[in-house]
Short mmCIF file of C-alpha atoms in Angstrom, two decimals:
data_model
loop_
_atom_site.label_atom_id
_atom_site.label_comp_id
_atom_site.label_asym_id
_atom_site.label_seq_id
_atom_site.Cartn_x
_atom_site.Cartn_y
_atom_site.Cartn_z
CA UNK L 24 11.31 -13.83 -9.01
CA UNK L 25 9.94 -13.23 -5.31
CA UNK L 26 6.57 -13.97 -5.05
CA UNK L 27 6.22 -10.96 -3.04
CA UNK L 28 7.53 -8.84 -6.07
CA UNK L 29 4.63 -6.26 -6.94
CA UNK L 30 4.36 -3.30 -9.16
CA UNK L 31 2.97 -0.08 -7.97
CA UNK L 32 0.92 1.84 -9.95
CA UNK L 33 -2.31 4.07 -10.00
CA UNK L 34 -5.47 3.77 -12.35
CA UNK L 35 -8.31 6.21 -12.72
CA UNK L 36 -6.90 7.90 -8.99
CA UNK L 37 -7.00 4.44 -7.46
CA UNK L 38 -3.44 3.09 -5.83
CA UNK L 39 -3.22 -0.60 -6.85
CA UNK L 40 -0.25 -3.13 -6.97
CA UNK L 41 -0.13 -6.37 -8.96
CA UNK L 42 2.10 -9.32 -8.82
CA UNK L 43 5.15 -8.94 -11.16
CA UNK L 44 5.15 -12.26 -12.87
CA UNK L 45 1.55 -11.20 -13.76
CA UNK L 46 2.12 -8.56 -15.97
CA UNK L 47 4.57 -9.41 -19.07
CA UNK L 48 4.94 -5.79 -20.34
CA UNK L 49 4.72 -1.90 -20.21
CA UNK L 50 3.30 -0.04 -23.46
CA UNK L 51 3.83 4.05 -23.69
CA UNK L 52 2.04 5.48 -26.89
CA UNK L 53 -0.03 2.67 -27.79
CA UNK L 54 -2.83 4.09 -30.41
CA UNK L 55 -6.14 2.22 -29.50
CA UNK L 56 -9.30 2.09 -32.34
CA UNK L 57 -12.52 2.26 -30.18
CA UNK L 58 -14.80 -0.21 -30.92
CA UNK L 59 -18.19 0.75 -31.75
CA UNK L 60 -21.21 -0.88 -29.12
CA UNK L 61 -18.46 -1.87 -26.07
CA UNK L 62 -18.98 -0.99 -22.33
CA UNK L 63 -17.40 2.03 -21.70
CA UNK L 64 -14.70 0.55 -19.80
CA UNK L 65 -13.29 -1.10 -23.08
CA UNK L 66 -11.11 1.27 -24.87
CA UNK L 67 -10.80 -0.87 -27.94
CA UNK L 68 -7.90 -2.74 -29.54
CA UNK L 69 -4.34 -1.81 -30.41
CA UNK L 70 -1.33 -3.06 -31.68
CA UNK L 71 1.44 -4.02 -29.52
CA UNK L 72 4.87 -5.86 -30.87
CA UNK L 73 2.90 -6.35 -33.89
CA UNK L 74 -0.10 -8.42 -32.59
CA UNK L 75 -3.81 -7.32 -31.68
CA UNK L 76 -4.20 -6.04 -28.32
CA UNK L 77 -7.29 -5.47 -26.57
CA UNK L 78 -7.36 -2.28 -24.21
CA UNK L 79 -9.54 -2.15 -21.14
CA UNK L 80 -9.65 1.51 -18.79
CA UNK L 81 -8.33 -0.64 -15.18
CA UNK L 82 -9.58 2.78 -13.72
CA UNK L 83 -13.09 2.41 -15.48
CA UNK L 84 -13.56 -0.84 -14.63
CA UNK L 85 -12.89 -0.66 -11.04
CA UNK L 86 -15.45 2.01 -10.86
CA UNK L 87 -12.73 4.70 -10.55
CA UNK L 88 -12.47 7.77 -12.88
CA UNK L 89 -10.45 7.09 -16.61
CA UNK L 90 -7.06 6.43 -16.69
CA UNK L 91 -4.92 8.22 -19.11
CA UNK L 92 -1.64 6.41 -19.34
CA UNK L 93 0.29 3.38 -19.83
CA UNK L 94 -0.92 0.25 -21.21
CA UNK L 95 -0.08 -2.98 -18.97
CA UNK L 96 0.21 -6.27 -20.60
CA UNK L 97 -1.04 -9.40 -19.05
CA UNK L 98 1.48 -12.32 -18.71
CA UNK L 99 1.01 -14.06 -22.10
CA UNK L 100 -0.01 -17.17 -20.08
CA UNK L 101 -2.94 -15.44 -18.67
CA UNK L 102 -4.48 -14.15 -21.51
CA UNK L 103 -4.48 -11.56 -24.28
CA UNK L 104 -5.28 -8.29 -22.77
CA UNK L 105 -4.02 -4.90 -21.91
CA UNK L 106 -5.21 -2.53 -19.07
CA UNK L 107 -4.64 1.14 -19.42
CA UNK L 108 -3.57 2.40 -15.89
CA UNK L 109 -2.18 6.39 -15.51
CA UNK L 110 1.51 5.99 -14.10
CA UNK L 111 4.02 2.98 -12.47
CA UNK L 112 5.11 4.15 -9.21
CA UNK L 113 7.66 1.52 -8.61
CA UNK L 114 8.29 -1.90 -7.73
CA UNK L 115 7.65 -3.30 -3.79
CA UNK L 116 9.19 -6.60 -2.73
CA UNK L 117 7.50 -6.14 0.49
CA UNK L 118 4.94 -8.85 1.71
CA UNK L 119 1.56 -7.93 1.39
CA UNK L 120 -0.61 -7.11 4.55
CA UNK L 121 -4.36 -8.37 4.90
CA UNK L 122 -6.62 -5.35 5.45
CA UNK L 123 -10.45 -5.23 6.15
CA UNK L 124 -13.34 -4.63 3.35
CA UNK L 125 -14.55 -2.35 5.49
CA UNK L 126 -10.96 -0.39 5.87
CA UNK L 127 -11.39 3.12 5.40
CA UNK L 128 -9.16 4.28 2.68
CA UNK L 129 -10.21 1.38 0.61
CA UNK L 130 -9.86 2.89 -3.04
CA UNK L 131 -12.65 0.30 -4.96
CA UNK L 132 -16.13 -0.98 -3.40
CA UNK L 133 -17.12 -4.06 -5.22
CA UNK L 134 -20.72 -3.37 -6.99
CA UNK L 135 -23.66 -5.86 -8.54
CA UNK L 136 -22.28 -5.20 -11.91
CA UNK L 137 -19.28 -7.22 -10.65
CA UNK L 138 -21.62 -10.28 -9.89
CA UNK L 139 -19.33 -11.73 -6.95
CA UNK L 140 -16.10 -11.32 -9.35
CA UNK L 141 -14.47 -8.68 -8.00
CA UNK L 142 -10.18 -8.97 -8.40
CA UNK L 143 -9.71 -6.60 -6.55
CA UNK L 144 -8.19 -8.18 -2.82
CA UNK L 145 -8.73 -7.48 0.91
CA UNK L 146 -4.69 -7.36 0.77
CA UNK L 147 -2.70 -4.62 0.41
CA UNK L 148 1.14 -3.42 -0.75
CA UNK L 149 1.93 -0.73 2.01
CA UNK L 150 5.02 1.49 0.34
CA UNK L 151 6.46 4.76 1.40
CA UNK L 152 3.48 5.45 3.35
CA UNK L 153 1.37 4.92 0.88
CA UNK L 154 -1.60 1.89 0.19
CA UNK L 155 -1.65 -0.16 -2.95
CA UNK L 156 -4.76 -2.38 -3.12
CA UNK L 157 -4.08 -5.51 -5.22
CA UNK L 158 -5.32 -6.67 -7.66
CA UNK L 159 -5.91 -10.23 -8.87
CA UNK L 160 -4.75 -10.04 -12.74
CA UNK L 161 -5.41 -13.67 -13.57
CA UNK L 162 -9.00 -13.83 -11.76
CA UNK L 163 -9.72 -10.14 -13.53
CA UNK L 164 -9.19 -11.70 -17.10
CA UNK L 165 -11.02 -14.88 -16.71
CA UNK L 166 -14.21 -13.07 -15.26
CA UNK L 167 -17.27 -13.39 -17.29
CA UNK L 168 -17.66 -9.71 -17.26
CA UNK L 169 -14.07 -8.95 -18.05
CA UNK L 170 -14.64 -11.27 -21.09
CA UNK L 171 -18.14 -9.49 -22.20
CA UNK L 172 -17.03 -5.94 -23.71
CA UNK L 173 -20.39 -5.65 -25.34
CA UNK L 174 -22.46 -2.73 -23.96
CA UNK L 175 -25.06 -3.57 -21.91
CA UNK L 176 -28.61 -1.50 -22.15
CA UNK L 177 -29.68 0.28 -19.49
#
């Protein structure tokens, strides 16, 4: 597989793109038990080809609005984790394109509650005339906060 292979997608209204050999599967219907005193970001666990998944709202947690659809799972040699995104727009084997923190149309701004861990990249996916931030999948589910579902006071 290309390095440059990406999936499209969208989460909570933000376009985003992650590398292929990142992601090991696509879940539609997945039923997910909340569990009680998590950030709100963590949808709870579900079970996926009969093994516990955890579920975390990609939109939520980028600071976008709540995503709705599909459940995303990590590459098994990542980690255990799925991230509930809206819709897959397709699959880009073009090369990604460095872009500016300060660009414009930037869908995510990093905030304190990401304490310098922010997987989201300065690169970009640029499809059909459209811009697909990505996203770091291994660096998101080794972050500290990733990690900590437990709701913080305010």
């Amino acid at each position: 597989m290309s390095e440059f292979n990406h999936i499209l997608f969208s989460a909570g209204g933000l376009a985003l793109a992650a590398r292929s050999a990142s992601i090991h599967s696509l879940h539609d219907g997945l039923v997910t038990s909340a569990e009680p005193g998590t950030s709100d970001w963590f949808s709870g666990v579900a079970v996926a080809e009969g093994r516990l998944l955890p579920i975390t709202d990609l939109g939520l947690y980028l600071n976008g609005g709540t995503s709705t659809g599909r459940v995303i799972e990590v590459a098994r040699d990542l980690g255990i984790a799925g991230l509930r995104i809206d819709e897959v727009h397709g699959v880009s084997r073009n090369r990604p394109e460095a872009i500016g923190p300060e660009t414009s149309d930037a869908p995510v701004n990093e905030d304190s509650s990401h304490d310098g861990q922010w997987p989201v990249r300065n690169t970009a996916i640029n499809d059909l005339g459209r811009r697909y931030r990505i996203v770091d999948i291994a660096h998101l589910v080794k972050s500290s906060r990733f990690l900590n579902v437990k709701c913080e006071p305010a």
